[in-house]
Coordinates of C-alpha atoms in Angstrom, one line a residue:
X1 CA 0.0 0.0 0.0
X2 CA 2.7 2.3 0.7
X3 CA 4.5 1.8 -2.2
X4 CA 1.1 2.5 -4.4
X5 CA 0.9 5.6 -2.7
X6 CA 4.6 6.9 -3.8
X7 CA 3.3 6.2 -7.2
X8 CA 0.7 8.1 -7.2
X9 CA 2.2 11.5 -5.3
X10 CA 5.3 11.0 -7.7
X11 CA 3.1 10.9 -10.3
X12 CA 1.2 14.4 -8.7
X13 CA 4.1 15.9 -8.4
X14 CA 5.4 15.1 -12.0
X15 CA 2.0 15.7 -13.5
X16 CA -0.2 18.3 -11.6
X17 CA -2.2 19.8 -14.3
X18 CA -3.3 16.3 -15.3
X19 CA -3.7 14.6 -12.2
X20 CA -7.4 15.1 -11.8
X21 CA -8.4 14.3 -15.6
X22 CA -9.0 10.8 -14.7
X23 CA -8.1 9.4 -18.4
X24 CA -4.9 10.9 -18.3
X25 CA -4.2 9.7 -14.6
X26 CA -5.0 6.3 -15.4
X27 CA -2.6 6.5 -18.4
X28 CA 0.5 8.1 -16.7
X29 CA -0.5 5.4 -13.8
X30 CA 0.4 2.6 -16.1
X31 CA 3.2 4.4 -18.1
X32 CA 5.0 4.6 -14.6
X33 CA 4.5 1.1 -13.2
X34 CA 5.3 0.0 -16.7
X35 CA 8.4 2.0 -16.0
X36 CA 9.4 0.6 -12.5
X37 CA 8.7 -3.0 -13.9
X38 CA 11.0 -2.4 -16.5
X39 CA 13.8 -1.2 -14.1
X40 CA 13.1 -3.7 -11.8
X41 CA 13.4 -6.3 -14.1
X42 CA 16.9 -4.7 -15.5
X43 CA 18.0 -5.2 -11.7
X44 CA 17.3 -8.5 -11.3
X45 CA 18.9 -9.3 -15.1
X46 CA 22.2 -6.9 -13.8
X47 CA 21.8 -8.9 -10.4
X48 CA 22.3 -12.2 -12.1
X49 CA 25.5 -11.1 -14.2
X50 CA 27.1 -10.2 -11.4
X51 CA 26.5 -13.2 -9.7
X52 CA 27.8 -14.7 -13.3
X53 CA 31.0 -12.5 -12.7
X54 CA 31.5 -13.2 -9.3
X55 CA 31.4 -17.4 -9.5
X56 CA 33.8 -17.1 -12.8
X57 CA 36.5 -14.9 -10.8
X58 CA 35.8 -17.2 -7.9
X59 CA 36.6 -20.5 -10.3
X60 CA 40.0 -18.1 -11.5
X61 CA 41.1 -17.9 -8.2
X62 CA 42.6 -21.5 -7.6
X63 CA 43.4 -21.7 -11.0
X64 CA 45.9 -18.8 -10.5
X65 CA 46.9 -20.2 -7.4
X66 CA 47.9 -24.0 -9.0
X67 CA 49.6 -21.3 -12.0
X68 CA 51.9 -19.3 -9.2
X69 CA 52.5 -22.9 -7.2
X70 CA 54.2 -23.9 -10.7
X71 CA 56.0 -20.7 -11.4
X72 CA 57.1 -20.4 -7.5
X73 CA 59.2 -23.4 -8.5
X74 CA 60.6 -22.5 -11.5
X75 CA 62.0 -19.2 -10.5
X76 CA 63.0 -20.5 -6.7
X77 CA 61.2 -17.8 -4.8
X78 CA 57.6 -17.4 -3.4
X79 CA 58.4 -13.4 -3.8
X80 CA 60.1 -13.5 -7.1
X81 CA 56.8 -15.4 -8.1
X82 CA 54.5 -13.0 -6.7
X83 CA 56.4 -9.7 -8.1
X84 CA 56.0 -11.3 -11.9
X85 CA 52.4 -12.1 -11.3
X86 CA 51.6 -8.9 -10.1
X87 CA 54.1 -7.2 -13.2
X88 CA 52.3 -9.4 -15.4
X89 CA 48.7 -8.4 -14.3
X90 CA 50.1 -4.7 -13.9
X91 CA 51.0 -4.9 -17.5
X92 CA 47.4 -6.6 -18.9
X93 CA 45.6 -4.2 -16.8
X94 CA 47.3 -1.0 -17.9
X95 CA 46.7 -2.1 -21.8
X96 CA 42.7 -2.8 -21.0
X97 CA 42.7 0.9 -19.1
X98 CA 44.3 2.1 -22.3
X99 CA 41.8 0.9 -24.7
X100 CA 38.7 1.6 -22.1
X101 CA 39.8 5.1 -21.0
X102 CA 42.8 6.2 -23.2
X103 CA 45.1 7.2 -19.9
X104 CA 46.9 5.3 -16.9
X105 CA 46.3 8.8 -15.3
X106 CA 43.9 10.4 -13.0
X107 CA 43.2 14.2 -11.8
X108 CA 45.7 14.6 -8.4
X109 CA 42.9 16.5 -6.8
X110 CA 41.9 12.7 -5.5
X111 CA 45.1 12.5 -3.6
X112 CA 43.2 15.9 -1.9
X113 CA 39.3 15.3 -2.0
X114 CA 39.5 11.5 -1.6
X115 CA 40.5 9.3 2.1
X116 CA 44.0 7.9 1.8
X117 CA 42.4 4.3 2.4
X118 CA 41.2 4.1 -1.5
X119 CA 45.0 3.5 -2.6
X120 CA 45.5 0.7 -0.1
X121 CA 43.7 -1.8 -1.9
X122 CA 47.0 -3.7 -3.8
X123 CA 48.6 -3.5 -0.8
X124 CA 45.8 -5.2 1.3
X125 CA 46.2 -7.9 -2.1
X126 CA 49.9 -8.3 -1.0
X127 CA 49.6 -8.6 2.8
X128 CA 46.8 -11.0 2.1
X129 CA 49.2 -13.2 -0.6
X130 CA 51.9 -13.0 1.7
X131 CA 49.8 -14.1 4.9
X132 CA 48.4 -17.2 2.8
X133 CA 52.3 -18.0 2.5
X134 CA 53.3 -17.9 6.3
X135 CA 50.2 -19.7 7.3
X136 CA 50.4 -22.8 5.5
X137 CA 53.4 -24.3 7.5
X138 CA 52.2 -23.0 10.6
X139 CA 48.3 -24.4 10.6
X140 CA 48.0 -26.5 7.6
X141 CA 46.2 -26.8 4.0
X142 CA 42.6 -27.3 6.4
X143 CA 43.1 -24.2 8.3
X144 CA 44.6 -22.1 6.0
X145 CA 41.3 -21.9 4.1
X146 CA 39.2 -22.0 6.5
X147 CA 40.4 -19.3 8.6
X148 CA 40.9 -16.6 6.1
X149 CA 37.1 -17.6 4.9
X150 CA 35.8 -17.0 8.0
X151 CA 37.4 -13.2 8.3
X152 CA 36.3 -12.7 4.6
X153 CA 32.7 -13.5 5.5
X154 CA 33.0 -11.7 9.2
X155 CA 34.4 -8.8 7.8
X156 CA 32.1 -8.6 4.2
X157 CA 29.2 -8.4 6.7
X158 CA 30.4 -6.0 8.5
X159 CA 31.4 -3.6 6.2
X160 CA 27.9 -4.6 4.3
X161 CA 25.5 -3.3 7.8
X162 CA 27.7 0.1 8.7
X163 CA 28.4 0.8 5.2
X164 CA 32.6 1.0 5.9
X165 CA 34.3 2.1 2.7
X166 CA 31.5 4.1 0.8
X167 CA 30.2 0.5 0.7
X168 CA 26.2 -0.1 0.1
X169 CA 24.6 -0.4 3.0
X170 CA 22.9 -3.6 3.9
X171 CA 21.6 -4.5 7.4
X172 CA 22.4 -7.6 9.1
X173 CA 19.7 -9.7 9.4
X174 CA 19.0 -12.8 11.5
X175 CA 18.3 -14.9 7.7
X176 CA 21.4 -13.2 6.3
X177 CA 23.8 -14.1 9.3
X178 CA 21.9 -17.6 8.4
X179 CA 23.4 -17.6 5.3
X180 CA 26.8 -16.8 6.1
X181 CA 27.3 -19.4 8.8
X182 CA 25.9 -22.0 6.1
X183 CA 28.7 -20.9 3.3
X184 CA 31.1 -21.1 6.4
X185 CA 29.9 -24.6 7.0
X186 CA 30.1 -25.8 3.3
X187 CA 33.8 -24.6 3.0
X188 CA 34.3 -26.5 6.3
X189 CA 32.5 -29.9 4.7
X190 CA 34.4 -29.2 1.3
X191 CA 37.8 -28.5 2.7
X192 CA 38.3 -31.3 5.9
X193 CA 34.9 -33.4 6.1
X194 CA 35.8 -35.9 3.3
X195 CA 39.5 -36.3 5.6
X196 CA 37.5 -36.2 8.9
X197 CA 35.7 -39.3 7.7
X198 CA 38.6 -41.2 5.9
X199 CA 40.4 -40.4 9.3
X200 CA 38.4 -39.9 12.1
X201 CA 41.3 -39.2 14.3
X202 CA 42.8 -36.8 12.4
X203 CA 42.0 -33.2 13.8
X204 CA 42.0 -29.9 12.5
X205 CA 45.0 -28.6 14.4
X206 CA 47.1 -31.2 12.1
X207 CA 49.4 -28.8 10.3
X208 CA 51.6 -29.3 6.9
X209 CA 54.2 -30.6 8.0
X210 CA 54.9 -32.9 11.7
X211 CA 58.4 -30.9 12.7
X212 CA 56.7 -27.6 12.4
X213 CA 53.8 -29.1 14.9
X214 CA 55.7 -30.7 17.5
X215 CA 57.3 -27.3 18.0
X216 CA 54.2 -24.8 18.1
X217 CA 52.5 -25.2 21.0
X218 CA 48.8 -24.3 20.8
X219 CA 49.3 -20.8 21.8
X220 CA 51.1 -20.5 19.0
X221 CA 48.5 -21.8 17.1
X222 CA 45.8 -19.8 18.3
X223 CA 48.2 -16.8 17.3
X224 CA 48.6 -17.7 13.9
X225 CA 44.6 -18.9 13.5
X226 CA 43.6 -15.3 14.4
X227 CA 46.5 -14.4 12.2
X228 CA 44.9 -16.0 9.4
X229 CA 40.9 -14.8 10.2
X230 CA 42.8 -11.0 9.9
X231 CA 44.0 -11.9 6.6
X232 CA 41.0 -13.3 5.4
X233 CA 39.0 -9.6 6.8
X234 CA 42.3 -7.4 4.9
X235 CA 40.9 -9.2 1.6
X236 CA 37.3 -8.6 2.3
X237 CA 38.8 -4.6 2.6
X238 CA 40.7 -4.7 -0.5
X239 CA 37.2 -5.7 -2.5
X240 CA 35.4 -3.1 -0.7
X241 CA 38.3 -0.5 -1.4
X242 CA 38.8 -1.2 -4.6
X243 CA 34.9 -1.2 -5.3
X244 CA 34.7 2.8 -4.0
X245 CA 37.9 3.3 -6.3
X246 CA 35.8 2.0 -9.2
X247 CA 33.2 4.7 -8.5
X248 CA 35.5 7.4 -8.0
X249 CA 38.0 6.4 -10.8
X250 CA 35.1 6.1 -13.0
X251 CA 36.2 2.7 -14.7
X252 CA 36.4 -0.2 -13.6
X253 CA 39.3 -1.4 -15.4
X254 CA 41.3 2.1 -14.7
X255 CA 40.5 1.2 -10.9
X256 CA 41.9 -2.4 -10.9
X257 CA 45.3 -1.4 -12.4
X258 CA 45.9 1.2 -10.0
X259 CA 45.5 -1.1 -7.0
X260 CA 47.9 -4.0 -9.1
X261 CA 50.2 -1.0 -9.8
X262 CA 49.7 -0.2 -6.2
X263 CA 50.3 -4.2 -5.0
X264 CA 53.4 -4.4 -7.8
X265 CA 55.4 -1.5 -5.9
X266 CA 54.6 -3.0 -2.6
X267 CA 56.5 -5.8 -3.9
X268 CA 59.4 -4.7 -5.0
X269 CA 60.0 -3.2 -2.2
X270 CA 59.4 -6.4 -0.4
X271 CA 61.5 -8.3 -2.8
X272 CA 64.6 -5.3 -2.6
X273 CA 64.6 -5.9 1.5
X274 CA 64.5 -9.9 1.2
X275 CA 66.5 -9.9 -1.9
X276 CA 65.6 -13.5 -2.8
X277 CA 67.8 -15.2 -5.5
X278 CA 65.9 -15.3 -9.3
X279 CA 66.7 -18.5 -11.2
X280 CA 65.1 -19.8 -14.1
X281 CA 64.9 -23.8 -13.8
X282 CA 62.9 -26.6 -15.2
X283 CA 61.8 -28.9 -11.9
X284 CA 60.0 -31.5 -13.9
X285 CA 63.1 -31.7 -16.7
X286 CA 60.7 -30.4 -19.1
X287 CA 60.7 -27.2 -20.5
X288 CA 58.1 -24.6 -18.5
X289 CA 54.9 -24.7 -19.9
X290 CA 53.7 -21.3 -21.3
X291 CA 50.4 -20.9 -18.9
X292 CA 52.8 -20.8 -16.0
X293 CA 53.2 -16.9 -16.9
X294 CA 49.5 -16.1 -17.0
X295 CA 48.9 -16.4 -13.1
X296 CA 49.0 -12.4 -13.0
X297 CA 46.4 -12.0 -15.7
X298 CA 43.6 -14.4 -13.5
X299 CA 44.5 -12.7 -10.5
X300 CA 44.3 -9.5 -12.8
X301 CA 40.4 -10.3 -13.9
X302 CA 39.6 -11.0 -10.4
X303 CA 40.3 -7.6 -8.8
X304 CA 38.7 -6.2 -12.0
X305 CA 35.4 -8.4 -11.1
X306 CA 35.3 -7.6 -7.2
X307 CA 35.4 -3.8 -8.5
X308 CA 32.8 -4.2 -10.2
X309 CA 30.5 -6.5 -8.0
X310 CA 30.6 -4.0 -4.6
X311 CA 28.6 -1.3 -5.9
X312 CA 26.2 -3.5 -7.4
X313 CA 26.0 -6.6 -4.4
X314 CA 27.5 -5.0 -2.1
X315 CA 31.3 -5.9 -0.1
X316 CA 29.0 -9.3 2.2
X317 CA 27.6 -10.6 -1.2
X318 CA 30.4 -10.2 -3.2
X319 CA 32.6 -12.2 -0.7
X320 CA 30.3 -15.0 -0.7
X321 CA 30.1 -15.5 -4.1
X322 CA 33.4 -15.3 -5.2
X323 CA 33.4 -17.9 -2.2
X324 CA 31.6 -20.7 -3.7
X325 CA 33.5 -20.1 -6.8
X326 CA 36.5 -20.8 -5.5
X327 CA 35.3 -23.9 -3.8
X328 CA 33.7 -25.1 -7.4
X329 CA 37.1 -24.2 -9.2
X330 CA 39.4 -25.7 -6.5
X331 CA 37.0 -29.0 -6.9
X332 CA 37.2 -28.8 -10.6
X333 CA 41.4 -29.2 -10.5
X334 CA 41.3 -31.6 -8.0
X335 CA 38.7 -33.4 -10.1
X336 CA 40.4 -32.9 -13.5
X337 CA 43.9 -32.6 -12.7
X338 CA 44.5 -29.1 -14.3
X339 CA 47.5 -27.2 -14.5
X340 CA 49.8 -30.0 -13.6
X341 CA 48.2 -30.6 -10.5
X342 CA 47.7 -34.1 -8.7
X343 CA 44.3 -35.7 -9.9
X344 CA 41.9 -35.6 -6.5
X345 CA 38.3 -37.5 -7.6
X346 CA 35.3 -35.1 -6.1
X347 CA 33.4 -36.7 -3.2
X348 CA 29.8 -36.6 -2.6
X349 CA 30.6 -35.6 1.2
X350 CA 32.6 -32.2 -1.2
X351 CA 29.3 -32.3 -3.5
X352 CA 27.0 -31.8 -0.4
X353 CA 29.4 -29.0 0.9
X354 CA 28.9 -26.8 -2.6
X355 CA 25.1 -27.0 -2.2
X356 CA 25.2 -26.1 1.2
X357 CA 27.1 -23.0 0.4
X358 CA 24.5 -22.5 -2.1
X359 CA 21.4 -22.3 -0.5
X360 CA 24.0 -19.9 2.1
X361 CA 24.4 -17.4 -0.7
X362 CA 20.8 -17.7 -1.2
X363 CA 19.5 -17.0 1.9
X364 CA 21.4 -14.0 2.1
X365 CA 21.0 -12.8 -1.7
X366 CA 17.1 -13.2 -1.6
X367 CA 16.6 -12.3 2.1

């Protein structure tokens, strides 16, 4: 009823000589809901693409991950790998922003009329990379998901109900929080439930490798665990920043080079401190294939996509998604054997975790 009656006193205050001619009313009535059916239908339609977007960069994800895992050990450093992924994306990125907005530049005033936070979005990318890379000796393959998951989602809904970054606002609800503890639970039954049942003694504090756990006592642990559930909120930041950058860059594309640029410089300066050794070598005796260089362009696609999912979904949505896209793509190299990895036959306990984070991103999309 009240949204009837915001019809009709837009359509008084648009019409007011012909509001009370009841032909013409009754015609402008229908030209206007016609209208608002029209857009609403457009939103939906826009809706699902970025939903489209959002499980495609989520499938990219461990496919650049598998990609940088093969370049790490041909060029002998974890940072040396990150810096020419990053350089590779930087490059891919700058000649998209060419062609889409004819300059790599932007008006300085930003650096004025704009909050610092908006450039910190690479960086957040790096500290995030380089988190994922302490944390798997310390807590495992198991944890080292499932941590930075559950900061993404804590921190996506977060940002979602106060609005943090310029961010749409969108209030926490009782069916949304719903939703997000179900995605949590179906990374949890797709990452370690199909282990838990093959081993039933096996617990989640097992880590990667048995020195490294009979020296960290579980204080330790618990360090690096909330260690990892920051890391997973810094990358729930970096799609919200990145998203208000799109809006004030104007482009999309223009917005996801600058934070690669951003995350490329972080890097080098990283890499000048460590000064890791380069080497170019062939582990498997064959020469490298030629997808191992492309990592940087995947990883390059997916900030461009989380750019343009926040102001459309939202930072809590946009998480989620990306999310169970992830889960599907990891699942479809295990299953396949892509990109030299080890072939890993999908479970039906793995199956039952994708649908549960499903109906997760359901509940909070629709309610």
């Amino acid at each position: 009823m009240a949204g009837i009656f915001k019809i009709v006193m837009k359509i008084k205050l648009d019409y007011p000589d012909d509001f009370h001619d009841y032909f013409s009313y009754r015609l402008v009535l229908i030209l206007t809901c016609d209208r608002l059916l029209r857009q609403d239908k457009e939103m939906r339609e826009y809706s699902m693409l970025a939903i489209l977007v959002g499980l495609a960069i989520g499938i990219g994800l461990p496919m650049q991950t598998s990609i940088n895992s093969r370049l790490r050990n041909s060029v002998g450093s974890p940072f040396g790998a990150s810096l020419i992924s990053f350089a590779v994306g930087t490059l891919f990125l700058a000649i998209m922003t060419l062609i889409d907005v004819h300059t790599l530049g932007f008006s300085t005033t930003l650096f004025t009329s704009q909050p610092v936070w908006i450039w910190l979005g690479g960086l957040l990318g790096v500290v995030y990379l380089t988190g994922n890379i302490l944390l798997f000796p310390k807590l495992g393959s198991v944890q080292t998901v499932i941590m930075p998951v559950l900061g993404q989602i804590l921190a996506g809904l977060l940002i979602d109900n106060f609005g943090w970054f310029d961010s749409p606002q969108s209030t926490l609800t009782m069916t949304r929080f719903l939703g997000a503890i179900l995605v949590l639970a179906g990374v949890i039954i797709t990452v370690a439930a199909q282990g838990w049942l093959e081993q039933p003694h096996n617990r989640i504090t097992e880590t990667a490798e048995k020195d490294t756990a009979t020296d960290t006592d579980q204080s330790g642990l618990g360090i690096w665990r909330a260690l990892g559930v920051v890391a997973g909120m810094l990358s729930a930041m970096q799609t919200a920043v990145n998203g208000h950058l799109g809006r004030v860059l104007g482009s999309t594309v223009h917005a996801a080079f600058v934070s690669f640029l951003v995350g490329t410089l972080g890097l080098i300066v990283i890499v000048l401190v460590l000064r890791p050794q380069f080497k170019l070598i062939r582990p498997t005796k064959t020469p490298n294939p030629w997808w191992v260089w492309i990592g940087g362009m995947i990883g390059a696609l997916y900030v461009l996509g989380n750019v343009y999912l926040v102001p459309v979904v939202g930072t809590g949505l946009a998480v989620v998604i990306v999310l169970v896209g992830l889960m599907a793509g990891s699942l479809m190299i295990d299953q396949f054997g892509w990109f030299a990895s080890k072939k890993n036959p999908i479970s039906g306990v793995q199956l039952m975790g994708l649908l549960v984070m499903i109906v997760g991103v359901v509940l909070i999309r629709v309610f």
